[in-house]
Coordinates of N, CA and C and ligand atoms in Angstrom, one line a residue:
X1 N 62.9 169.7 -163.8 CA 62.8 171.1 -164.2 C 63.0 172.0 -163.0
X2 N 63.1 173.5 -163.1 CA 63.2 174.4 -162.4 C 63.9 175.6 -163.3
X3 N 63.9 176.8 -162.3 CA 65.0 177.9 -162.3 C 65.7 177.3 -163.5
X4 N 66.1 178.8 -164.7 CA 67.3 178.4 -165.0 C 68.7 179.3 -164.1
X5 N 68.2 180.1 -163.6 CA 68.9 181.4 -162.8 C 69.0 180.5 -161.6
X6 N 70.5 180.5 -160.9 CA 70.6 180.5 -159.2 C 69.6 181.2 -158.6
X7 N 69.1 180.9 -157.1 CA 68.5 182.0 -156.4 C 69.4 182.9 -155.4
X8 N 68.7 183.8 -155.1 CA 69.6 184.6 -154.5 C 70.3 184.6 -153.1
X9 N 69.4 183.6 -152.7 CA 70.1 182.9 -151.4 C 69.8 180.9 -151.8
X10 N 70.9 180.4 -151.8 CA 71.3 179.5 -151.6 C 71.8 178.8 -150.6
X11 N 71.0 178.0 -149.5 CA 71.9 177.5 -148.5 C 72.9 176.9 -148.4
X12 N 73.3 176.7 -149.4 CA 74.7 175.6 -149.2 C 76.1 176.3 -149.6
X13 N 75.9 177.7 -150.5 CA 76.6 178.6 -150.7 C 76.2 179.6 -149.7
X14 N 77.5 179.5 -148.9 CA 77.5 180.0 -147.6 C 77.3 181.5 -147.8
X15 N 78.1 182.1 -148.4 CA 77.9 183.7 -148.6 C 76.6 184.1 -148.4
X16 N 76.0 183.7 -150.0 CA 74.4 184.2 -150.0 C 73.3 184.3 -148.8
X17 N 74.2 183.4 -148.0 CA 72.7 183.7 -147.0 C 73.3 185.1 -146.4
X18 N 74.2 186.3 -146.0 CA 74.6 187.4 -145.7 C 74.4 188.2 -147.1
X19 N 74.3 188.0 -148.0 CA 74.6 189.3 -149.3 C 73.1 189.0 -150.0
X20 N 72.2 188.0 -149.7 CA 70.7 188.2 -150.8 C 69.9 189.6 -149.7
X21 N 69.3 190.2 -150.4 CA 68.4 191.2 -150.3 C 67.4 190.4 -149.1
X22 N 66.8 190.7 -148.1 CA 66.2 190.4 -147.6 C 64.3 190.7 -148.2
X23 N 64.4 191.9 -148.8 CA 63.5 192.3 -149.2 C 63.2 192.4 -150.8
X24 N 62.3 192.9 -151.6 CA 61.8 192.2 -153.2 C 62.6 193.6 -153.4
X25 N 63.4 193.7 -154.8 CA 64.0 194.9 -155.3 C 63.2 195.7 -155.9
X26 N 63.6 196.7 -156.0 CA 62.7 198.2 -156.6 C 63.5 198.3 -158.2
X27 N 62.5 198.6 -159.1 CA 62.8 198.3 -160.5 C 63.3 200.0 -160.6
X28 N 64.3 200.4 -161.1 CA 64.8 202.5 -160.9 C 65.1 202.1 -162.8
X29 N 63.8 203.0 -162.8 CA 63.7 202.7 -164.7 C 64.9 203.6 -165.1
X30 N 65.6 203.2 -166.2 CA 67.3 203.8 -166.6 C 66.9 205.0 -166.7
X31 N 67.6 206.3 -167.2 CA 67.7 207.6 -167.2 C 68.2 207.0 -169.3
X32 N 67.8 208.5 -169.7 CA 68.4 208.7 -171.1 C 70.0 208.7 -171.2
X33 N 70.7 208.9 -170.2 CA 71.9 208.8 -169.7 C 72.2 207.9 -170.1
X34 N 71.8 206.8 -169.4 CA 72.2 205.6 -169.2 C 72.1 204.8 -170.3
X35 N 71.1 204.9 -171.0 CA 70.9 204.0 -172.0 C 71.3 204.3 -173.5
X36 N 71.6 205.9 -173.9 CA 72.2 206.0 -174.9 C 74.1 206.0 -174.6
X37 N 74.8 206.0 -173.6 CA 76.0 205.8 -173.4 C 77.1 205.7 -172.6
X38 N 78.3 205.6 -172.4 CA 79.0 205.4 -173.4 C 79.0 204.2 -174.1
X39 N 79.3 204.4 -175.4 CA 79.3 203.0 -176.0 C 81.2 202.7 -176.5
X40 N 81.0 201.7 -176.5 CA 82.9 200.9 -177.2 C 82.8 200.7 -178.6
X41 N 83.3 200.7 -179.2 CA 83.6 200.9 -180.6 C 85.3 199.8 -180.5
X42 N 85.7 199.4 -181.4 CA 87.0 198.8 -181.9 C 88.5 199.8 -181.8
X43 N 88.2 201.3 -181.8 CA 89.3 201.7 -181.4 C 89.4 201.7 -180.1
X44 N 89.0 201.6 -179.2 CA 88.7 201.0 -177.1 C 89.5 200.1 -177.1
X45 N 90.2 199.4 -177.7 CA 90.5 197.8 -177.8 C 92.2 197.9 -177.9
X46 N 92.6 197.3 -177.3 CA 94.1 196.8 -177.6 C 94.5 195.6 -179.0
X47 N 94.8 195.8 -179.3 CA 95.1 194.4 -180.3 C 94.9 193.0 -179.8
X48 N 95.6 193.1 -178.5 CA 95.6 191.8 -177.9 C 94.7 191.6 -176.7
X49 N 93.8 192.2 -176.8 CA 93.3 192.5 -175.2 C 92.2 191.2 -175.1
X50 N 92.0 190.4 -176.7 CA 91.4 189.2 -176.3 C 92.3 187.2 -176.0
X51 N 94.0 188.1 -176.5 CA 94.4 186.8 -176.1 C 95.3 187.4 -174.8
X52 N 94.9 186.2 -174.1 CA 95.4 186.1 -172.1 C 97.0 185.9 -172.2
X53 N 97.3 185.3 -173.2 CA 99.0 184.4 -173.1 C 100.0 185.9 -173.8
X54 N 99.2 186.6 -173.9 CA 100.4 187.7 -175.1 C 100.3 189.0 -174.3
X55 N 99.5 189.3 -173.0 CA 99.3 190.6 -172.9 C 100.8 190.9 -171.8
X56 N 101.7 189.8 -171.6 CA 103.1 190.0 -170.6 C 104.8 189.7 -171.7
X57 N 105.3 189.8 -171.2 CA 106.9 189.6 -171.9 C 106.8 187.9 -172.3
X58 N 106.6 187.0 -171.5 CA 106.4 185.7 -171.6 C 105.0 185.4 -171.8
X59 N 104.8 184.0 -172.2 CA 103.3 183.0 -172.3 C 103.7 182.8 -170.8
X60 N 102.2 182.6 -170.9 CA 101.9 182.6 -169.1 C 101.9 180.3 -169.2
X61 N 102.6 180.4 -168.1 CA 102.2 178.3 -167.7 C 101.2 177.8 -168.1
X62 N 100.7 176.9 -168.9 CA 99.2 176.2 -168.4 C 99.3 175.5 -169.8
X63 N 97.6 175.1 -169.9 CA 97.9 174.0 -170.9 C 96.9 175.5 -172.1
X64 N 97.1 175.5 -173.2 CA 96.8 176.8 -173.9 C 95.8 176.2 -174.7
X65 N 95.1 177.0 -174.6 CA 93.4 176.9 -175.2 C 92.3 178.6 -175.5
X66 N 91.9 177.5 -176.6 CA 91.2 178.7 -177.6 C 89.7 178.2 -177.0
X67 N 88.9 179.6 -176.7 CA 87.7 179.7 -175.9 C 86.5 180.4 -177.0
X68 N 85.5 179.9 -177.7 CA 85.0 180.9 -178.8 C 83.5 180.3 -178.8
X69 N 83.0 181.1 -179.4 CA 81.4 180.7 -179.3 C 80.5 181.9 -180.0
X70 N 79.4 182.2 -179.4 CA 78.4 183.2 -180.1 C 77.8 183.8 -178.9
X71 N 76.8 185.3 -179.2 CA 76.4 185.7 -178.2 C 74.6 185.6 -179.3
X72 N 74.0 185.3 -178.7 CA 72.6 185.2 -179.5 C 71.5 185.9 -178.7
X73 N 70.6 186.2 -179.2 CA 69.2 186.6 -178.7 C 68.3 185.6 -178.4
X74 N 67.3 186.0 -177.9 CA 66.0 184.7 -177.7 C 66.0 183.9 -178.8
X75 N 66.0 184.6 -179.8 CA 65.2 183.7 -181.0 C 66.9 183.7 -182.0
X76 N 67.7 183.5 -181.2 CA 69.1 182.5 -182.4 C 69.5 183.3 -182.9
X77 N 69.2 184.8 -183.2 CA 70.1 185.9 -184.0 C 71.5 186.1 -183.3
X78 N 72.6 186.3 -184.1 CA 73.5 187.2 -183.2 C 73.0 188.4 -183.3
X79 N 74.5 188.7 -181.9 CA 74.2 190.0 -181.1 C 75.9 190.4 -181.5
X80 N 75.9 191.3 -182.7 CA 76.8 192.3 -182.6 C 77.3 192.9 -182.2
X81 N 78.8 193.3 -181.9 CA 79.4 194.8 -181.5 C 78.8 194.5 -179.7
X82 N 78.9 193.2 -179.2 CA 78.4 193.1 -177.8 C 79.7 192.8 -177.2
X83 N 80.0 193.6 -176.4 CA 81.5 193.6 -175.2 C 81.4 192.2 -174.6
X84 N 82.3 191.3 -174.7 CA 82.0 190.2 -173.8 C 83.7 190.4 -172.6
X85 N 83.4 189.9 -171.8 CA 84.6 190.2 -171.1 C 84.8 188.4 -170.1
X86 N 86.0 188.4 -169.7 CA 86.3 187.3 -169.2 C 87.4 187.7 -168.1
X87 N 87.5 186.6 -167.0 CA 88.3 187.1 -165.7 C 88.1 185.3 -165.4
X88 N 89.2 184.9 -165.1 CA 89.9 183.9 -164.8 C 91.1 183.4 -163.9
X89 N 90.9 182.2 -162.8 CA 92.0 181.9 -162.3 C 93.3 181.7 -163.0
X90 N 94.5 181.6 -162.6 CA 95.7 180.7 -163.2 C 95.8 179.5 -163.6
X91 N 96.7 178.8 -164.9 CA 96.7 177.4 -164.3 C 96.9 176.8 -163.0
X92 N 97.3 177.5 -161.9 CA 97.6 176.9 -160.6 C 96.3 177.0 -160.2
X93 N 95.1 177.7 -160.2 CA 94.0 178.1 -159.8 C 94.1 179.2 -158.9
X94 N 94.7 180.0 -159.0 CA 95.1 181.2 -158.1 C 94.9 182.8 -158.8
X95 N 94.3 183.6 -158.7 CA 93.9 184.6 -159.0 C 95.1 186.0 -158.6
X96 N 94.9 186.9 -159.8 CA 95.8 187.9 -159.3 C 94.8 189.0 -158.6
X97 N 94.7 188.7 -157.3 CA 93.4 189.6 -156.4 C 94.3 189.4 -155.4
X98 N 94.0 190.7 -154.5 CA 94.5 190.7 -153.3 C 94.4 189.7 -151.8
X99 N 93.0 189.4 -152.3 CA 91.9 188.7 -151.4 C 92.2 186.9 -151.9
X100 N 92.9 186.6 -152.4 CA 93.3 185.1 -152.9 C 94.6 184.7 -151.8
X101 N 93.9 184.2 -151.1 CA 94.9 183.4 -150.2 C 95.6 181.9 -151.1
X102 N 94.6 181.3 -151.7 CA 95.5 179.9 -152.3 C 96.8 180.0 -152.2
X103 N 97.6 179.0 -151.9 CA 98.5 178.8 -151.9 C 99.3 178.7 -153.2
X104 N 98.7 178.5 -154.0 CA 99.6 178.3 -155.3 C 100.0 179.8 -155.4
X105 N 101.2 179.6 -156.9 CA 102.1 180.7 -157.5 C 101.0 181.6 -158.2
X106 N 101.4 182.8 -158.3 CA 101.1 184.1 -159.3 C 101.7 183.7 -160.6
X107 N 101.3 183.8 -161.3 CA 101.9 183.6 -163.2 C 102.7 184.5 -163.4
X108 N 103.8 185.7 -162.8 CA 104.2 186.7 -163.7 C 103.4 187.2 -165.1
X109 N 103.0 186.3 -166.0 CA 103.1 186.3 -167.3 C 101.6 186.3 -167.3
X110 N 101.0 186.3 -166.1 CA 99.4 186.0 -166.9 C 98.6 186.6 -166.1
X111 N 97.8 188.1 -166.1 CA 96.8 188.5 -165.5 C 95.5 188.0 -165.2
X112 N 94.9 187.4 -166.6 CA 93.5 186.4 -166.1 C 92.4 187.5 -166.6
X113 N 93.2 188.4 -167.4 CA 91.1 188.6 -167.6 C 91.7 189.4 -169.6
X114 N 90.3 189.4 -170.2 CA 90.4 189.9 -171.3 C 89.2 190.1 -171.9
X115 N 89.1 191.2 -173.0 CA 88.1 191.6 -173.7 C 87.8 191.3 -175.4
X116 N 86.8 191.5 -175.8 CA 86.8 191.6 -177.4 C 85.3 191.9 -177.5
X117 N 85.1 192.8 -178.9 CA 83.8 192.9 -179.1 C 82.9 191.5 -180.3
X118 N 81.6 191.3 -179.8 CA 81.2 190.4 -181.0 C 81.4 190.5 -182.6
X119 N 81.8 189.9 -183.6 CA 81.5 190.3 -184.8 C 80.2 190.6 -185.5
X120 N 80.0 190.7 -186.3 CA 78.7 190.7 -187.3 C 78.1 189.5 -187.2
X121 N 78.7 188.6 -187.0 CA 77.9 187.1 -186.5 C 77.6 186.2 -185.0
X122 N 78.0 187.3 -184.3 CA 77.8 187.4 -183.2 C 79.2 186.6 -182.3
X123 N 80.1 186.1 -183.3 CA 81.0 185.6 -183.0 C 82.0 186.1 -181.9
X124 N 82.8 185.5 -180.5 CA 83.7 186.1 -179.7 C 85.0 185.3 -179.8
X125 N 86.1 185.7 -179.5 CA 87.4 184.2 -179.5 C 88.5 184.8 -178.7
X126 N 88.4 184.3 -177.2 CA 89.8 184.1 -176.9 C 90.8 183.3 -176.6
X127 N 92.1 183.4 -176.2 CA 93.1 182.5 -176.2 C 93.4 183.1 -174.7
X128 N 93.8 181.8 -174.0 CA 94.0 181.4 -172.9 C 94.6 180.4 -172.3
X129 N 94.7 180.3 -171.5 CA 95.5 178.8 -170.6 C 94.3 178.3 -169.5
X130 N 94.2 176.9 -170.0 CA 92.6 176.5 -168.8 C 93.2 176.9 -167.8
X131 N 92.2 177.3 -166.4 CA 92.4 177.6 -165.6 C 92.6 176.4 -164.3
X132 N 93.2 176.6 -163.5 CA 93.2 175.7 -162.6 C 91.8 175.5 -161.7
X133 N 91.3 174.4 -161.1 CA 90.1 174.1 -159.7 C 91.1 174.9 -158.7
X134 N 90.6 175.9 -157.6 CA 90.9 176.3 -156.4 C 90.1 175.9 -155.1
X135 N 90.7 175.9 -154.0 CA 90.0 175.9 -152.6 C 89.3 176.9 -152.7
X136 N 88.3 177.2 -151.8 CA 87.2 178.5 -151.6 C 87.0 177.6 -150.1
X137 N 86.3 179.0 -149.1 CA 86.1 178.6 -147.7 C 84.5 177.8 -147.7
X138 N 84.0 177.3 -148.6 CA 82.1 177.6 -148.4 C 82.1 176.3 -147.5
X139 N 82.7 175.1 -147.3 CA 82.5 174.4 -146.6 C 83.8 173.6 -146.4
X140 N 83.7 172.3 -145.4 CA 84.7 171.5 -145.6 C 85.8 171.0 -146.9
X141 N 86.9 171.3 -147.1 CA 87.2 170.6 -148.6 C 86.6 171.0 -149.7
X142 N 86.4 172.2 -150.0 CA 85.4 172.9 -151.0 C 85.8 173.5 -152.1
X143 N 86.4 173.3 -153.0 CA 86.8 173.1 -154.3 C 85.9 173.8 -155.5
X144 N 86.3 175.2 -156.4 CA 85.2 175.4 -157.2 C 86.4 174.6 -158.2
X145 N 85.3 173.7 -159.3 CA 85.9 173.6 -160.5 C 86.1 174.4 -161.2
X146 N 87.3 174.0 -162.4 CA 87.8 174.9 -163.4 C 86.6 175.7 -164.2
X147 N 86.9 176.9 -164.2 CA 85.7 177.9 -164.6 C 86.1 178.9 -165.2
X148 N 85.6 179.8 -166.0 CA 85.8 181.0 -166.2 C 84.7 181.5 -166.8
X149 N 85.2 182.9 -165.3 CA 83.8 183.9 -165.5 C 83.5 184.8 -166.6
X150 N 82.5 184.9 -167.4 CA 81.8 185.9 -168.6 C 81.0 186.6 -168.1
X151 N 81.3 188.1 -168.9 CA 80.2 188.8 -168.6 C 80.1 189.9 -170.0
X152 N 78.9 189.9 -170.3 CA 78.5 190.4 -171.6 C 77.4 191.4 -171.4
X153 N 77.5 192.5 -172.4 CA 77.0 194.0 -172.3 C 75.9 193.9 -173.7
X154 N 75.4 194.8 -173.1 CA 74.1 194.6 -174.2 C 74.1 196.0 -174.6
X155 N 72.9 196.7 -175.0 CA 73.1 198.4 -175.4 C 73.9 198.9 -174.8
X156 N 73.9 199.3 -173.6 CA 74.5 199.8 -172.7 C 74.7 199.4 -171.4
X157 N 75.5 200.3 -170.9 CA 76.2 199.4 -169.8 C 75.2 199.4 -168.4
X158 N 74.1 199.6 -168.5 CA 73.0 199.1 -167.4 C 72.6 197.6 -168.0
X159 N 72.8 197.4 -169.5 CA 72.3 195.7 -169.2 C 73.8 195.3 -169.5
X160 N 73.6 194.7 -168.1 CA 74.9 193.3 -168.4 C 74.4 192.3 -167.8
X161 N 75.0 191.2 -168.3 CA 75.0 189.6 -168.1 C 76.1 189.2 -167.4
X162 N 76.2 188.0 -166.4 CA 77.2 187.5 -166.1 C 77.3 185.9 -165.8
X163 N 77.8 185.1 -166.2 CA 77.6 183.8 -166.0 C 79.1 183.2 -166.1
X164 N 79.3 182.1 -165.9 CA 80.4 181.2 -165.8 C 80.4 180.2 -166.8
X165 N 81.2 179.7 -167.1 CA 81.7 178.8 -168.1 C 82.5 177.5 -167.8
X166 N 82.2 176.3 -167.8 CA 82.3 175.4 -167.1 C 83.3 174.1 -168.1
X167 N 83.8 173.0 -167.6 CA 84.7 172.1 -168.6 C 84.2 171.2 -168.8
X168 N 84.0 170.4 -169.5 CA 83.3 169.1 -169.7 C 84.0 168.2 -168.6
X169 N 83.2 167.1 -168.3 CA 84.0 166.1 -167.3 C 84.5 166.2 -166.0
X170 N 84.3 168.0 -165.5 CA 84.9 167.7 -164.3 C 84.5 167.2 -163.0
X171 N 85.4 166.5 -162.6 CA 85.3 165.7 -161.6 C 84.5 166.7 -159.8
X172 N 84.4 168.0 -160.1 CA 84.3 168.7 -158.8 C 82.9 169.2 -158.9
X173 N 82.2 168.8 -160.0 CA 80.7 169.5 -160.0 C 80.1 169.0 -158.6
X174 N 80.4 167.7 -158.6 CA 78.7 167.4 -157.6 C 78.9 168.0 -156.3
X175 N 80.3 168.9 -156.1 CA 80.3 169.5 -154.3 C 80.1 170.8 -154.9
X176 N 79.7 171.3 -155.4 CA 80.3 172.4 -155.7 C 78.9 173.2 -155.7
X177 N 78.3 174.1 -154.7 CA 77.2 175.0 -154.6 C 76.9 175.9 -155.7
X178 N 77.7 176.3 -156.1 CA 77.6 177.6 -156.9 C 77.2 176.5 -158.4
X179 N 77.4 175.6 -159.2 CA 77.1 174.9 -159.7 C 75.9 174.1 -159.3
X180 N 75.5 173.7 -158.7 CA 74.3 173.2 -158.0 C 73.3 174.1 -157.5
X181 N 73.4 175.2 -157.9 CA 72.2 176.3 -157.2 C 71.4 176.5 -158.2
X182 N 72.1 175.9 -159.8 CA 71.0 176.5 -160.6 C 69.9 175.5 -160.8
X183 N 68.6 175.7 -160.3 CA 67.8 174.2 -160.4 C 67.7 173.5 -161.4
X184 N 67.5 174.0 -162.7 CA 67.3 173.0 -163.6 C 68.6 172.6 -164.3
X185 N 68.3 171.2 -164.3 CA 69.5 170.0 -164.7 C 69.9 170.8 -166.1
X186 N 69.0 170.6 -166.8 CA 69.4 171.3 -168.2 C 69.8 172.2 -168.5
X187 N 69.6 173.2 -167.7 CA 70.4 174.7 -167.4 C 72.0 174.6 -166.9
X188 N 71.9 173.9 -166.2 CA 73.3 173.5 -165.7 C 74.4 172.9 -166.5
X189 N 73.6 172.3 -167.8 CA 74.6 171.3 -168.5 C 75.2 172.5 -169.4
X190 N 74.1 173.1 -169.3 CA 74.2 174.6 -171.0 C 75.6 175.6 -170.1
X191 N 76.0 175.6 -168.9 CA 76.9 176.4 -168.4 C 78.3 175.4 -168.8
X192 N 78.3 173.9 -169.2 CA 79.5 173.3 -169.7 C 79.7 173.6 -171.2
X193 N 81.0 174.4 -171.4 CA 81.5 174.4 -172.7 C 81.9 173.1 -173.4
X194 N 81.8 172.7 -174.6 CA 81.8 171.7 -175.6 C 83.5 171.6 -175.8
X195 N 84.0 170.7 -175.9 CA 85.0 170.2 -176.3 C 85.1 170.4 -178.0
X196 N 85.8 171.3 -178.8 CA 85.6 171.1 -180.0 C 86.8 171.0 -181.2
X197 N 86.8 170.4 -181.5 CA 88.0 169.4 -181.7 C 88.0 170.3 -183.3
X198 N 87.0 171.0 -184.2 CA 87.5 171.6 -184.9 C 88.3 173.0 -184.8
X199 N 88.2 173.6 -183.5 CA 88.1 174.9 -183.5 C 89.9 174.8 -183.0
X200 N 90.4 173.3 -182.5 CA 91.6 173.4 -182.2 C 92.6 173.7 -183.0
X201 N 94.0 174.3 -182.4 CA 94.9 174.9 -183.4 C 96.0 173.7 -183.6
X202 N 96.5 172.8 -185.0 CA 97.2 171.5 -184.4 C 98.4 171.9 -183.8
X203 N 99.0 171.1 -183.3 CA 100.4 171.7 -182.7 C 100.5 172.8 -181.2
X204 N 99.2 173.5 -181.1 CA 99.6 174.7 -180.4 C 98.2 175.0 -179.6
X205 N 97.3 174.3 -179.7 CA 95.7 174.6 -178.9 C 94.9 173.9 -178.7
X206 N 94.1 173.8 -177.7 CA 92.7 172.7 -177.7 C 92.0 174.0 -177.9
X207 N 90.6 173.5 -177.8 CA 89.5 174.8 -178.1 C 88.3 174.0 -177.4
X208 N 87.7 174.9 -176.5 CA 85.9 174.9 -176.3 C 85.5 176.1 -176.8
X209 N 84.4 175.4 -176.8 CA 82.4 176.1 -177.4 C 81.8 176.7 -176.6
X210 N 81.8 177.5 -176.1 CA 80.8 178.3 -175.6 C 79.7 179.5 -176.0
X211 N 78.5 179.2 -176.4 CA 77.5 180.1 -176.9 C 76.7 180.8 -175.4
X212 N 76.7 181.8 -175.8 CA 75.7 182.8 -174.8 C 74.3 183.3 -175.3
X213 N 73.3 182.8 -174.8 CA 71.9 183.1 -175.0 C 71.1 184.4 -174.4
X214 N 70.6 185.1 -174.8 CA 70.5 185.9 -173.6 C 68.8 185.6 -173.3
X215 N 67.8 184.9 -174.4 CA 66.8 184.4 -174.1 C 66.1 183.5 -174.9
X216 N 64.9 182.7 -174.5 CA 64.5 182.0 -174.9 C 64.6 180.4 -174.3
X217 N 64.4 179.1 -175.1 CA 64.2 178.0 -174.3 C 66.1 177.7 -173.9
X218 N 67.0 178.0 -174.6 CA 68.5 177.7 -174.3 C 68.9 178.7 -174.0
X219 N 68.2 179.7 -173.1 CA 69.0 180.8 -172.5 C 69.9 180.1 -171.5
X220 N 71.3 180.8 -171.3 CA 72.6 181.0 -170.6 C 71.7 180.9 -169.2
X221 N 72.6 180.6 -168.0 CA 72.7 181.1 -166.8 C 72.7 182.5 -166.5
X222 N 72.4 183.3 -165.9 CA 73.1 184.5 -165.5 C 72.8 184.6 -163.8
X223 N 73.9 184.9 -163.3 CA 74.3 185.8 -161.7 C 73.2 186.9 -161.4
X224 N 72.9 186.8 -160.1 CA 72.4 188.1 -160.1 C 73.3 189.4 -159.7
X225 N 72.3 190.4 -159.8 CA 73.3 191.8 -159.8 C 74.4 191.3 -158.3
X226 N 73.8 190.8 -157.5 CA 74.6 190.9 -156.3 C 76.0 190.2 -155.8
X227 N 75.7 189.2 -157.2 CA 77.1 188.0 -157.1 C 78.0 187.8 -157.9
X228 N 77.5 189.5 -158.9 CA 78.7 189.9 -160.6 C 80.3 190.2 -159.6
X229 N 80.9 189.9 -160.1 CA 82.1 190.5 -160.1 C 82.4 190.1 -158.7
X230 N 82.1 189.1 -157.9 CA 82.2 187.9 -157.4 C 83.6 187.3 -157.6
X231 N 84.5 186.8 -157.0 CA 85.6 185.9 -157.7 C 85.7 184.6 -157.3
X232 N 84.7 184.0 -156.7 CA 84.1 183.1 -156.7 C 83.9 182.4 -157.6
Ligands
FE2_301 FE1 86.1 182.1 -160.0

């Protein structure tokens, strides 16, 4: 057992030991501001703004896969009308960021990130191409597995979540710090999405499961505020 949350400094994830807070954080209770708005609504939305392969002239390279699951509360309810958002490598593993040295190609055809709001069942679904594993500098030969980052809005946009989403089977977990930081074993399995062989499209998709908890005994992983939006 342990932690389901990474800590904020991790020794083996090299960064954290420069970016954790040296000191305990100060709680700045929200303003009425903050908490009643803005909110997103369905007309905010592009048509396609939750499939990755349609937002260019071409489908972007890769192998194409459907990504869907639920956003739940402690106790198993959905969470409706909740913004979930996604940002993702290429299939080459190469990001469209300035700061991505990897060697591999840019996709013309594929930006890497997308939105949708929950349904009435808490339901989210996008379409994408798996992402590629990339080099990262954190140590010798240091490889993050294939991943893609979530991050989900709650009332308002002071509570957000952020966690990663992981493949079944991959071969690059056991080096991999950012994966290894969350202590408990069984926290860590709950950040691998399910293979699901119903949600596949035939001819044209594989599909994973991914549900988001936001509490209780199967809560999610979540990042702290300091390592959101991270591209790591
Ligand atoms: Fe990443």
């Amino acid at each position: 057992m342990g932690g389901v949350h990474p800590p904020l400094a991790y020794d083996a994830y090299e960064s954290t030991r420069l970016r954790a807070p040296a000191r305990s954080p100060l709680l700045i209770p929200p303003t009425v501001t903050e908490l009643t708005g803005p909110a997103l609504g369905e007309r905010d939305f592009g048509g396609l703004d939750h499939d990755l392969t349609r937002q260019h002239a071409d489908e972007p390279l890769g192998e194409r896969i459907v990504v869907h699951g639920r956003v739940l509360d402690s106790d198993g309810r959905p969470v409706r009308e909740s913004l979930v958002e996604v940002w993702q490598a290429n299939a080459g593993g190469r990001y469209r960021h300035d700061l991505d040295r990897h060697p591999a190609p840019l996709d013309p055809n594929f930006s890497g990130a997308g939105r949708c709001l929950t349904d009435a069942e808490g339901r989210y679904r996008f379409i994408t191409v798996k992402p590629g594993a990339y080099p990262w500098k954190n140590h010798h030969n240091a490889w993050r597995p294939a991943h893609i980052h979530f991050s989900v809005f709650g009332r308002a946009f002071t509570q957000r979540l952020v966690t990663q989403m992981y493949f079944p089977g991959d071969p690059l977990f056991s080096q991999d710090p950012i994966f290894n930081s969350v202590p408990d074993p069984a926290a860590r399995e709950r950040m691998i999405s399910r293979f699901d062989l119903d949600a596949t499209v035939p001819e044209w998709a594989l599909a994973y499961e991914f549900d988001i908890v936001l509490g209780g005994a199967s809560m999610s992983v979540f990042e702290s505020e300091e390592s959101d939006g991270d591209d790591e």
